[in-house]
Coordinates of C-alpha atoms in Angstrom, one line a residue:
X34 CA -40.8 -11.2 42.4
X35 CA -43.2 -8.4 40.7
X36 CA -41.2 -5.9 42.3
X37 CA -37.9 -7.5 41.6
X38 CA -39.7 -6.8 37.6
X39 CA -40.6 -3.6 37.7
X40 CA -37.5 -2.2 38.7
X41 CA -35.6 -4.1 36.3
X42 CA -38.0 -2.7 33.4
X43 CA -37.7 0.8 34.5
X44 CA -33.6 0.4 34.5
X45 CA -34.3 0.1 31.3
X46 CA -35.6 3.2 30.0
X47 CA -33.6 5.3 32.0
X48 CA -30.1 6.2 30.9
X49 CA -26.7 6.2 33.2
X50 CA -27.2 7.8 36.2
X51 CA -24.7 8.5 39.1
X52 CA -27.9 8.4 41.8
X53 CA -28.3 4.8 40.8
X54 CA -25.9 4.5 43.9
X55 CA -27.9 6.4 46.1
X56 CA -30.2 3.9 45.6
X57 CA -29.6 0.5 46.0
X58 CA -30.1 0.7 49.9
X59 CA -33.6 0.9 48.8
X60 CA -33.0 -2.4 46.6
X61 CA -32.3 -4.5 49.0
X62 CA -35.4 -5.2 50.6
X63 CA -38.4 -6.5 49.4
X64 CA -41.4 -5.3 50.2
X65 CA -44.1 -7.8 51.3
X66 CA -48.1 -8.4 53.0
X67 CA -48.0 -10.5 56.0
X68 CA -50.7 -12.6 57.6
X69 CA -52.1 -9.8 60.0
X70 CA -51.9 -6.7 57.7
X71 CA -49.2 -5.2 58.3
X72 CA -46.1 -4.3 55.8
X73 CA -43.3 -6.2 56.7
X74 CA -39.1 -6.3 55.1
X75 CA -37.9 -10.0 54.4
X76 CA -34.0 -9.9 53.4
X77 CA -33.1 -10.2 50.3
X78 CA -32.3 -13.3 48.1
X79 CA -28.8 -13.6 47.9
X80 CA -28.8 -13.7 44.2
X81 CA -30.7 -10.4 44.6
X82 CA -28.0 -9.0 46.7
X83 CA -24.8 -9.8 44.4
X84 CA -25.9 -7.9 41.7
X85 CA -26.6 -5.0 43.9
X86 CA -23.2 -4.9 45.5
X87 CA -21.6 -6.0 41.9
X88 CA -23.1 -3.2 40.5
X89 CA -21.5 -0.9 42.6
X90 CA -18.8 -2.3 42.0
X91 CA -18.3 -2.7 37.9
X92 CA -19.2 0.9 38.0
X93 CA -15.8 1.3 38.7
X94 CA -14.1 -1.7 36.2
X95 CA -13.5 0.3 33.1
X96 CA -10.4 -1.5 30.7
X97 CA -14.2 -3.7 28.4
X98 CA -11.4 -6.4 28.7
X99 CA -11.9 -7.3 32.0
X100 CA -15.7 -6.3 31.4
X101 CA -15.9 -9.1 28.9
X102 CA -14.2 -11.6 31.5
X103 CA -16.3 -10.3 33.8
X104 CA -19.4 -10.7 32.1
X105 CA -18.5 -14.6 31.8
X106 CA -18.5 -15.3 35.0
X107 CA -22.2 -16.4 34.8
X108 CA -25.6 -15.7 34.3
X109 CA -26.0 -12.7 36.9
X110 CA -22.8 -11.2 36.3
X111 CA -23.3 -11.3 32.8
X112 CA -26.5 -9.3 33.4
X113 CA -25.1 -6.8 35.8
X114 CA -22.3 -5.7 33.3
X115 CA -24.7 -5.1 30.4
X116 CA -26.6 -2.9 33.1
X117 CA -23.1 -0.9 33.8
X118 CA -21.3 -0.1 30.4
X119 CA -21.8 2.9 29.8
X120 CA -19.2 2.7 26.7
X121 CA -19.4 -0.1 24.6
X122 CA -17.1 -1.2 21.6
X123 CA -17.6 -3.2 18.5
X124 CA -13.8 -4.5 16.8
X125 CA -16.4 -5.2 13.8
X126 CA -19.6 -4.0 12.7
X127 CA -20.7 -7.4 11.2
X128 CA -19.6 -9.6 14.3
X129 CA -23.1 -9.1 16.3
X130 CA -26.2 -7.0 15.0
X131 CA -27.3 -3.4 15.9
X132 CA -30.7 -5.0 18.2
X133 CA -29.1 -7.4 19.6
X134 CA -26.4 -4.8 21.1
X135 CA -29.2 -2.5 22.1
X136 CA -31.2 -4.9 23.6
X137 CA -28.5 -6.6 25.9
X138 CA -26.8 -2.6 26.6
X139 CA -29.3 -0.8 27.4
X140 CA -27.7 2.1 28.8
X141 CA -24.7 2.9 26.5
X142 CA -23.5 6.4 26.2
X143 CA -20.3 6.1 23.7
X144 CA -20.5 3.6 21.1
X145 CA -17.1 2.7 19.2
X146 CA -17.5 0.8 16.6
X147 CA -15.2 0.4 13.4
X148 CA -16.0 -1.3 9.9
X149 CA -14.0 -2.5 6.5
X150 CA -10.8 -4.5 8.0
X151 CA -7.0 -1.9 7.6
X152 CA -6.1 -3.5 4.6
X153 CA -9.3 -1.3 2.6
X154 CA -6.8 1.8 3.2
X155 CA -4.9 0.6 0.7
X156 CA -7.2 0.3 -1.9
X157 CA -7.0 -3.6 -1.1
X158 CA -11.1 -4.2 -0.8
X159 CA -13.2 -2.6 -3.3
X160 CA -15.6 0.3 -2.5
X161 CA -19.4 0.2 -1.6
X162 CA -18.0 -3.3 0.2
X163 CA -20.7 -1.7 3.3
X164 CA -20.0 -1.3 6.5
X165 CA -22.5 1.5 6.3
X166 CA -23.3 3.2 9.7
X167 CA -27.6 3.4 8.9
X168 CA -28.4 0.4 11.1
X169 CA -26.7 1.4 14.0
X170 CA -27.9 5.2 14.3
X171 CA -31.0 3.8 13.6
X172 CA -31.4 0.7 16.3
X173 CA -29.2 3.2 19.1
X174 CA -32.1 5.8 18.4
X175 CA -34.7 4.0 19.3
X176 CA -33.1 1.7 22.2
X177 CA -30.0 4.5 23.0
X178 CA -31.9 8.3 23.0
X179 CA -29.4 9.4 25.6
X180 CA -26.1 8.6 23.4
X181 CA -23.4 11.0 23.8
X182 CA -20.4 9.5 22.3
X183 CA -19.7 8.1 18.6
X184 CA -16.3 6.7 17.4
X185 CA -16.2 6.1 13.9
X186 CA -13.9 4.3 11.8
X187 CA -13.8 3.2 8.3
X188 CA -17.1 3.5 8.0
X189 CA -19.8 4.7 5.1
X190 CA -21.5 7.3 6.8
X191 CA -24.9 9.4 5.2
X192 CA -25.7 13.2 5.3
X193 CA -28.9 11.7 6.9
X194 CA -26.7 9.0 9.4
X195 CA -25.6 12.8 10.5
X196 CA -29.0 14.3 11.1
X197 CA -30.5 11.1 12.4
X198 CA -27.3 11.4 15.2
X199 CA -28.8 15.7 15.5
X200 CA -32.2 14.9 15.7
X201 CA -32.0 11.7 18.2
X202 CA -29.8 12.0 21.0
X203 CA -30.6 15.6 22.4
X204 CA -27.7 15.5 24.3
X205 CA -25.0 14.4 21.6
X206 CA -22.0 15.2 22.7
X207 CA -18.8 14.0 20.8
X208 CA -18.5 12.6 17.4
X209 CA -15.2 11.5 15.7
X210 CA -14.8 10.4 12.1
X211 CA -12.5 8.1 11.4
X212 CA -11.4 7.0 7.3
X213 CA -14.7 7.3 7.3
X214 CA -16.8 8.5 3.7
X215 CA -20.3 8.8 2.4
X216 CA -21.4 11.9 3.7
X217 CA -20.6 15.6 2.5
X218 CA -20.6 19.3 3.8
X219 CA -24.3 20.1 3.6
X220 CA -24.4 16.4 6.3
X221 CA -22.6 18.4 8.3
X222 CA -23.8 21.8 8.5
X223 CA -27.4 19.6 9.4
X224 CA -25.4 18.0 12.2
X225 CA -23.7 21.2 13.6
X226 CA -26.5 23.0 13.6
X227 CA -28.9 21.2 15.6
X228 CA -26.7 19.4 18.4
X229 CA -26.3 22.8 20.9
X230 CA -24.2 20.8 23.7
X231 CA -21.7 19.5 21.2
X232 CA -17.8 19.2 22.8
X233 CA -16.1 17.2 20.0
X234 CA -16.0 17.2 15.8
X235 CA -12.9 15.6 15.0
X236 CA -12.2 14.9 11.2
X237 CA -9.9 12.5 10.5
X238 CA -8.9 11.3 6.7
X239 CA -12.0 11.1 6.4
X240 CA -13.5 11.8 2.5
X241 CA -15.2 14.8 2.7
X242 CA -17.6 15.8 0.2
X243 CA -18.2 19.2 -1.6
X244 CA -21.7 20.5 -1.4
X245 CA -20.9 23.8 -1.5
X246 CA -23.0 24.1 1.9
X247 CA -20.8 26.8 4.6
X248 CA -20.9 24.3 7.1
X249 CA -18.6 26.4 9.9
X250 CA -21.3 28.5 9.2
X251 CA -24.4 26.4 10.7
X252 CA -22.9 26.3 14.1
X253 CA -25.7 27.3 16.6
X254 CA -25.1 31.4 18.0
X255 CA -23.8 32.7 21.7
X256 CA -21.0 30.8 23.9
X257 CA -20.3 27.6 22.0
X258 CA -19.8 23.7 23.9
X259 CA -16.4 23.4 21.8
X260 CA -13.5 21.5 23.6
X261 CA -12.4 19.8 20.1
X262 CA -12.5 20.9 16.6
X263 CA -10.7 18.8 13.3
X264 CA -11.3 19.1 10.1
X265 CA -7.4 18.4 8.3
X266 CA -9.2 16.1 5.9
X267 CA -11.3 18.7 4.9
X268 CA -10.4 19.4 0.9
X269 CA -12.2 22.6 0.4
X270 CA -12.2 25.8 1.7
X271 CA -13.7 26.4 4.5
X272 CA -15.7 30.3 5.2
X273 CA -12.7 31.4 7.9
X274 CA -14.8 34.9 9.4
X275 CA -17.3 32.1 11.0
X276 CA -14.9 29.8 12.1
X277 CA -13.1 33.1 14.0
X278 CA -16.2 33.7 15.0
X279 CA -16.2 30.3 16.8
X280 CA -13.8 29.9 17.8
X281 CA -13.7 33.4 19.8
X282 CA -16.9 32.3 20.9
X283 CA -15.5 29.0 22.3
X284 CA -14.1 29.6 25.7
X285 CA -13.3 25.3 26.3
X286 CA -11.7 24.7 23.1
X287 CA -7.9 23.1 23.4
X288 CA -7.5 20.8 20.1
X289 CA -8.4 23.2 17.0
X290 CA -6.8 21.2 14.1
X291 CA -6.8 23.1 10.5
X292 CA -6.7 22.0 6.7
X293 CA -4.9 23.5 4.3
X294 CA -6.8 26.2 3.2
X295 CA -6.6 28.3 6.5
X296 CA -3.2 30.6 6.0
X297 CA -0.1 31.3 8.1
X298 CA -1.8 34.8 8.5
X299 CA -5.4 33.1 9.2
X300 CA -3.8 30.5 11.6
X301 CA -2.1 33.9 13.5
X302 CA -5.8 35.5 14.7
X303 CA -6.9 32.2 15.8
X304 CA -4.5 32.0 18.1
X305 CA -4.8 35.3 19.4
X306 CA -8.6 34.4 20.4
X307 CA -7.7 30.9 21.7
X308 CA -4.2 30.8 23.8
X309 CA -5.7 28.2 25.9
X310 CA -5.1 25.9 23.0
X311 CA -3.1 22.6 24.0
X312 CA -3.4 21.0 20.4
X313 CA -2.8 22.7 17.4
X314 CA -2.9 21.6 13.7
X315 CA -1.6 24.7 11.5
X316 CA -2.9 24.7 8.0
X317 CA -0.7 25.2 5.4
X318 CA 1.8 27.0 7.3
X319 CA 2.2 29.5 4.1
X320 CA 0.9 32.8 3.6
X321 CA -2.3 32.9 1.4
X322 CA -0.7 35.0 -1.4
X323 CA 1.9 37.7 -1.6
X324 CA 2.3 39.9 0.9
X325 CA 3.3 43.6 -0.3
X326 CA 6.5 45.4 0.6
X327 CA 4.2 47.7 2.2
X328 CA 2.2 45.5 4.7
X329 CA 4.2 43.8 7.8
X330 CA 3.5 40.3 8.6
X331 CA 2.1 39.3 12.2
X332 CA 4.8 38.7 14.9
X333 CA 3.3 34.6 15.0
X334 CA 6.8 34.3 17.2
X335 CA 5.2 35.9 20.4
X336 CA 1.8 34.1 19.1
X337 CA 3.2 31.2 19.7
X338 CA 4.9 31.7 22.9
X339 CA 1.8 33.4 24.2
X340 CA 0.4 29.8 24.2
X341 CA 2.3 28.6 26.8
X342 CA -0.4 25.3 27.1
X343 CA 0.4 24.2 24.0
X344 CA 1.5 20.2 24.1
X345 CA 0.8 18.5 20.7
X346 CA 1.4 20.5 17.5
X347 CA 0.6 19.6 14.1
X348 CA -0.7 20.4 10.1
X349 CA 2.5 22.8 8.4
X350 CA 0.7 21.3 5.4
X351 CA 2.2 23.5 2.1
X352 CA 4.9 24.4 4.6
X353 CA 7.7 27.1 3.7
X354 CA 10.4 26.4 6.1
X355 CA 11.3 30.4 7.2
X356 CA 8.1 30.5 8.7
X357 CA 9.7 27.7 11.0
X358 CA 11.5 29.8 13.8
X359 CA 7.6 31.1 14.9
X360 CA 7.5 27.7 17.0
X361 CA 10.9 27.6 18.7
X362 CA 9.1 29.3 21.8
X363 CA 7.2 26.6 22.5
X364 CA 9.0 23.7 21.1
X365 CA 10.2 22.8 25.2
X366 CA 6.6 21.3 26.3
X367 CA 6.1 19.8 23.4
X368 CA 4.7 16.2 23.8
X369 CA 3.8 15.3 20.3
X370 CA 4.9 16.7 16.9
X371 CA 3.8 15.9 13.7
X372 CA 5.7 17.0 10.3
X373 CA 4.1 13.9 8.3
X374 CA 3.1 16.2 5.8
X375 CA 5.8 18.7 5.9
X376 CA 9.0 17.7 3.2
X377 CA 12.0 18.8 5.4
X378 CA 15.3 18.9 5.6
X379 CA 17.8 18.0 8.6
X380 CA 19.3 21.1 9.1
X381 CA 15.8 22.9 9.0
X382 CA 15.0 20.4 11.7
X383 CA 17.4 20.3 13.9
X384 CA 17.1 23.8 15.8
X385 CA 13.4 22.5 16.6
X386 CA 14.4 19.5 18.1
X387 CA 17.0 20.1 20.1
X388 CA 14.8 21.3 22.8
X389 CA 11.8 19.4 22.2
X390 CA 13.2 17.4 25.4
X391 CA 9.4 16.5 26.2
X392 CA 8.7 15.2 23.2
X393 CA 6.8 11.4 23.4
X394 CA 5.7 11.3 19.6
X395 CA 6.3 12.2 16.4
X396 CA 5.7 11.8 13.1
X397 CA 8.2 12.4 10.4
X398 CA 8.9 12.5 6.5
X399 CA 12.0 10.3 5.8
X400 CA 13.4 14.0 4.2
X401 CA 14.6 14.5 7.0
X402 CA 17.3 11.0 6.5
X403 CA 19.6 8.8 8.8
X404 CA 21.2 12.6 10.0
X405 CA 17.0 14.1 11.8
X406 CA 16.9 10.5 12.5
X407 CA 20.2 11.3 15.0
X408 CA 19.6 14.9 15.9
X409 CA 16.0 13.5 17.9
X410 CA 18.1 10.3 19.1
X411 CA 20.5 13.2 21.3
X412 CA 17.7 14.6 22.5
X413 CA 14.7 13.3 22.3
X414 CA 15.4 10.7 25.7
X415 CA 11.2 10.9 26.5
X416 CA 10.6 9.2 23.1
X417 CA 7.8 6.7 23.3
X418 CA 6.1 6.7 19.3
X419 CA 7.9 7.3 16.6
X420 CA 6.9 7.3 12.7
X421 CA 9.1 7.5 9.7
X422 CA 7.0 7.7 6.3
X423 CA 8.2 8.1 3.0
X424 CA 8.1 10.9 0.5
X425 CA 8.2 8.5 -2.2
X426 CA 7.0 5.5 -1.8
X427 CA 7.9 3.6 -5.2
X428 CA 9.1 0.4 -4.4
X429 CA 12.6 1.2 -6.9
X430 CA 12.8 4.6 -5.2
X431 CA 16.3 5.2 -3.6
X432 CA 14.8 5.4 0.1
X433 CA 16.9 8.6 2.8
X434 CA 16.8 7.3 5.5
X435 CA 18.3 3.3 6.5
X436 CA 20.1 1.7 9.3
X437 CA 21.6 4.2 10.5
X438 CA 19.0 6.2 11.6
X439 CA 17.4 3.6 12.9
X440 CA 20.3 1.8 15.3
X441 CA 20.5 5.8 16.4
X442 CA 17.1 5.9 17.5
X443 CA 17.4 2.6 19.4
X444 CA 20.4 4.1 21.4
X445 CA 18.9 7.3 22.0
X446 CA 15.6 6.8 22.8
X447 CA 15.2 3.6 24.7
X448 CA 11.9 4.5 26.7
X449 CA 10.1 3.5 22.9
X450 CA 7.2 1.7 22.8
X451 CA 5.8 2.5 19.1
X452 CA 7.9 2.4 16.1
X453 CA 6.7 2.6 12.5
X454 CA 9.6 2.4 10.1
X455 CA 9.6 3.2 6.5
X456 CA 12.7 2.9 4.6
X457 CA 14.4 1.7 1.8
X458 CA 17.9 -0.5 3.6
X459 CA 18.2 -2.3 6.7
X460 CA 20.0 -5.4 8.3
X461 CA 19.5 -7.5 10.8
X462 CA 22.3 -5.5 13.0
X463 CA 20.4 -2.9 13.8
X464 CA 17.0 -4.1 14.1
X465 CA 18.5 -6.5 17.1
X466 CA 20.2 -3.9 18.6
X467 CA 16.7 -2.4 18.8
X468 CA 15.5 -5.8 20.4
X469 CA 18.0 -4.7 22.8
X470 CA 18.0 -1.4 23.5
X471 CA 13.9 -1.1 23.5
X472 CA 13.1 -3.5 25.1
X473 CA 9.5 -2.6 26.4
X474 CA 8.6 -1.9 22.7
X475 CA 4.9 -2.9 22.5
X476 CA 4.6 -2.5 18.8
X477 CA 6.7 -2.8 15.8
X478 CA 6.1 -2.3 12.3
X479 CA 9.1 -2.1 9.7
X480 CA 8.1 -1.5 6.2
X481 CA 11.1 -2.1 4.2
X482 CA 9.6 -1.0 0.5
X483 CA 10.8 -3.2 -1.7
X484 CA 9.5 -7.0 -2.4
X485 CA 11.9 -9.3 -0.6
X486 CA 14.9 -7.1 0.5
X487 CA 17.3 -9.1 2.3
X488 CA 19.7 -7.7 4.6
X489 CA 21.9 -5.0 2.5
X490 CA 24.8 -5.5 4.0
X491 CA 25.4 -9.5 4.4
X492 CA 22.5 -10.4 2.3
X493 CA 20.7 -12.4 4.5
X494 CA 17.4 -13.0 5.6
X495 CA 16.2 -10.7 7.9
X496 CA 14.4 -14.2 10.0
X497 CA 17.5 -13.1 12.7
X498 CA 16.1 -9.6 12.9
X499 CA 12.9 -10.3 13.4
X500 CA 13.4 -13.3 15.7
X501 CA 15.3 -11.3 18.0
X502 CA 11.8 -8.3 18.6
X503 CA 9.6 -11.5 19.3
X504 CA 12.2 -12.9 21.7
X505 CA 13.6 -9.8 23.5
X506 CA 10.1 -7.2 23.5
X507 CA 7.9 -9.5 25.4
X508 CA 5.4 -6.8 25.6
X509 CA 4.8 -6.8 21.7
X510 CA 1.4 -7.3 21.0
X511 CA 1.9 -5.3 17.3
X512 CA 4.2 -6.2 15.0
X513 CA 4.3 -6.0 10.7
X514 CA 7.3 -7.6 8.9
X515 CA 9.0 -7.4 6.0
X516 CA 12.0 -7.5 3.5
X517 CA 13.3 -11.0 3.0
X518 CA 11.9 -13.7 5.1
X519 CA 11.9 -17.9 5.0
X520 CA 10.0 -19.5 7.1
X521 CA 12.1 -19.4 9.9
X522 CA 11.4 -15.8 10.7
X523 CA 7.2 -17.4 11.2
X524 CA 8.7 -20.7 13.2
X525 CA 10.0 -16.8 16.1
X526 CA 7.2 -15.7 15.7
X527 CA 5.2 -18.6 16.9
X528 CA 7.5 -19.3 19.6
X529 CA 8.0 -16.5 21.3
X530 CA 5.3 -13.9 19.9
X531 CA 2.4 -15.3 22.9
X532 CA 1.2 -11.7 23.3
X533 CA 1.0 -10.8 19.4
X534 CA -2.7 -9.7 19.0
X535 CA -2.2 -8.0 15.7
X536 CA 0.2 -9.6 12.6
X537 CA 0.7 -8.1 9.2
X538 CA 2.7 -9.9 6.3
X539 CA 3.4 -9.0 3.1
X540 CA 5.6 -10.4 0.6
X541 CA 6.9 -13.0 2.8
X542 CA 7.6 -16.9 3.3
X543 CA 8.6 -20.8 1.8
X544 CA 5.3 -22.5 2.4
X545 CA 2.3 -23.2 4.3
X546 CA 4.7 -24.5 7.6
X547 CA 5.5 -20.3 7.8
X548 CA 1.6 -19.8 8.7
X549 CA 1.2 -23.1 10.8
X550 CA 4.0 -22.0 12.7
X551 CA 1.9 -18.7 13.5
X552 CA -1.1 -20.1 13.6
X553 CA 0.0 -22.7 16.0
X554 CA 2.2 -20.5 18.4
X555 CA 0.7 -17.5 18.9
X556 CA -2.6 -17.9 21.5
X557 CA -3.4 -14.4 21.6
X558 CA -3.6 -13.4 17.8
X559 CA -6.9 -10.9 17.1
X560 CA -6.3 -10.2 13.7
X561 CA -4.2 -11.1 11.1
X562 CA -3.4 -9.5 7.3
X563 CA -1.6 -11.2 4.6
X564 CA -1.1 -10.0 1.1
X565 CA 0.8 -11.3 -1.9
X566 CA 2.5 -14.6 0.5
X567 CA 3.2 -18.2 -0.5
X568 CA 0.2 -19.4 1.4
X569 CA -2.5 -22.2 0.4
X570 CA -4.9 -24.2 1.9
X571 CA -2.6 -26.2 3.7
X572 CA -2.3 -23.6 5.6
X573 CA -5.5 -22.3 6.1
X574 CA -6.3 -25.0 7.5
X575 CA -3.6 -24.9 10.0
X576 CA -5.3 -22.5 12.2
X577 CA -9.1 -24.4 12.0
X578 CA -8.5 -24.8 16.3
X579 CA -8.4 -20.5 16.6
X580 CA -10.1 -18.7 13.9
X581 CA -13.6 -18.6 16.5
X582 CA -11.2 -16.9 19.3
X583 CA -10.2 -14.6 16.7
X584 CA -11.3 -11.1 15.3
X585 CA -10.6 -11.9 11.6
X586 CA -7.6 -13.1 9.1
X587 CA -7.6 -11.2 5.7
X588 CA -5.4 -13.4 2.8
X589 CA -5.2 -11.5 -0.9
X590 CA -3.2 -12.3 -3.6
X591 CA -1.6 -15.4 -1.9
X592 CA -2.8 -19.2 -3.1
X593 CA -6.0 -20.2 -1.3
X594 CA -8.1 -21.8 -3.8
X595 CA -12.2 -21.8 -3.6
X596 CA -13.1 -25.4 -2.7
X597 CA -10.3 -24.9 0.8
X598 CA -11.8 -21.8 1.4
X599 CA -15.3 -23.8 1.6
X600 CA -13.3 -26.2 3.3
X601 CA -12.6 -23.9 6.0
X602 CA -17.1 -22.2 6.2
X603 CA -18.4 -25.7 5.9
X604 CA -15.7 -27.0 9.0
X605 CA -16.7 -23.4 11.4
X606 CA -20.3 -22.7 10.8
X607 CA -20.8 -19.6 12.9
X608 CA -17.4 -18.2 10.7
X609 CA -18.5 -15.8 8.2
X610 CA -16.3 -16.5 5.5
X611 CA -16.3 -14.1 2.2
X612 CA -14.8 -14.7 -0.8
X613 CA -14.6 -11.2 -2.9
X614 CA -13.4 -10.1 -6.1
X615 CA -12.8 -7.4 -8.2
X616 CA -16.4 -4.3 -9.1
X617 CA -15.5 -5.4 -12.2
X618 CA -14.9 -9.3 -12.4
X619 CA -17.9 -11.3 -13.5
X620 CA -18.0 -15.1 -11.6
X621 CA -15.8 -17.0 -8.5
X622 CA -12.3 -18.1 -10.2
X623 CA -10.8 -21.4 -9.2
X624 CA -8.1 -19.4 -7.5
X625 CA -9.3 -16.6 -4.6
X626 CA -8.2 -13.4 -4.8
X627 CA -9.2 -11.9 -1.4
X628 CA -10.3 -14.1 1.1
X629 CA -12.1 -12.0 5.2
X630 CA -13.1 -14.4 8.1
X631 CA -14.3 -13.2 10.6
X632 CA -16.6 -14.4 13.5
X633 CA -20.5 -13.1 14.1
X634 CA -23.1 -13.9 16.4
X635 CA -25.7 -13.2 13.4
X636 CA -24.2 -14.9 10.4
X637 CA -23.8 -14.4 7.3
X638 CA -24.6 -10.3 6.9
X639 CA -27.1 -8.9 4.4
X640 CA -25.9 -6.4 2.7
X641 CA -23.6 -8.2 1.1
X642 CA -22.6 -6.4 -2.7
X643 CA -22.9 -8.6 -5.8
X644 CA -18.6 -8.9 -6.0
X645 CA -19.2 -10.6 -2.2
X646 CA -19.3 -14.5 -2.4
X647 CA -20.2 -15.4 1.5
X648 CA -19.7 -19.5 1.6

């Protein structure tokens, strides 16, 4: 027994290693002393053999859901699964404490951590709500010094946190910050200067403050290990000469996404240094200043043509359309194209998209109109994901895309799996056509801007359209509904949306029955986001049987009362029930403005601000 315990102690203190595979045979026997004084070998206990075999097998189990399921089989599987897990995903940073996570998972090399709920992106949550990375980085610095990768989404990250990351994990390689805030260029400079093995630094839609620090210049001299550098969200000029030198000494660099302060002339110089790029964010795609008549512009066409490995193209901020022909040579190889920052027209898009036969992911503004979407449908037969964003997101604007472009996509791109579509006008017929033509849809998000807008041809609610989506798209896991919807639409969702895991609702439904249909009919529901809908306490109580199985429920501007929320809190003590008021609201009202409920192994958090009341 002592031999086995010492072995476990050693395993707790050492990082995961492929050497574990070579030592399994030695662990299948136990050495004991015999009466005659000679050493003899005894067969191991059955549980020990099982754990040794499991450890080898579970190394090949990569899906986190499969691993979670395996850990529930018995205590032995629970222990071994924890020992062999190298990547830890936590969908809510308050669902478990850092201490509990590091105590169980002792060999983690990669941490994926999410904080604020998605509606925080729409200013529906007061600032300084929480989701601080600090306790997590301190806990992992003590327990897992071999941590190599951190992925954070909607977390508050300080400069000190970045410094701790760089100083505590000597082999740190990858940092991805998505929709994060709280840090600045000063913290980045410390981080990049100390992470000498850094491969990935991706800053995606994050808020970075300007501390007047030249962070690009702080990358260590010598050959760099960088494989991905994304900073298109940084709203400050960078040291281009330092960036150019960094790119030149990064032979493994595959992904580079630039901010708006990098001109197309500077982009040319970077592309010449790095023809091996596979993913490129172009920056502003316009010159930094007007060139004189005697100045010769670089040959942008040749530069793009030389990047033969380029498959993903984005950027195009502050675009001058005259430069678009430069990308023609690489269109045939593109699998992903992002024009979501480029206000281009259908005529400007057509010569580009006509050669994009391999395109699988396409993001674009609605400035391309229905005509542009028809061009996409005619060429992009391999399209899997489409996102159409509005140039003008006001509810009373005249949107340039409608059911015409939407139906064209459904008819031409039948392999479509994910769609996000903003529009002002839609019909049930077009949505029904989408459900029939694209049965492999996994994600369907239709955002009809403007409140309670019906089928603009028949004047009927959009119930039948969304009903067809959940009936005909058997793989659907994420759904966002909009437009004029009655309880009938939610009846369809509850009856047929058996795989729906994420549901977003805004300005929809007639009564409490709508929410009751969903909560009683969708067994896989994990994330439910609702705003400005007529659902009250009765609707909330209808989900008592299911809330422990969900990751979270968000309701804002509905018809909830403080008493109704208290009732849920009393009935489900292991559920954290947060009532959130605006930061300038001093006392709790009878009506609840925002309710955020989530499951947690720890109970109420200890860093709640004053405008949050935990029931």
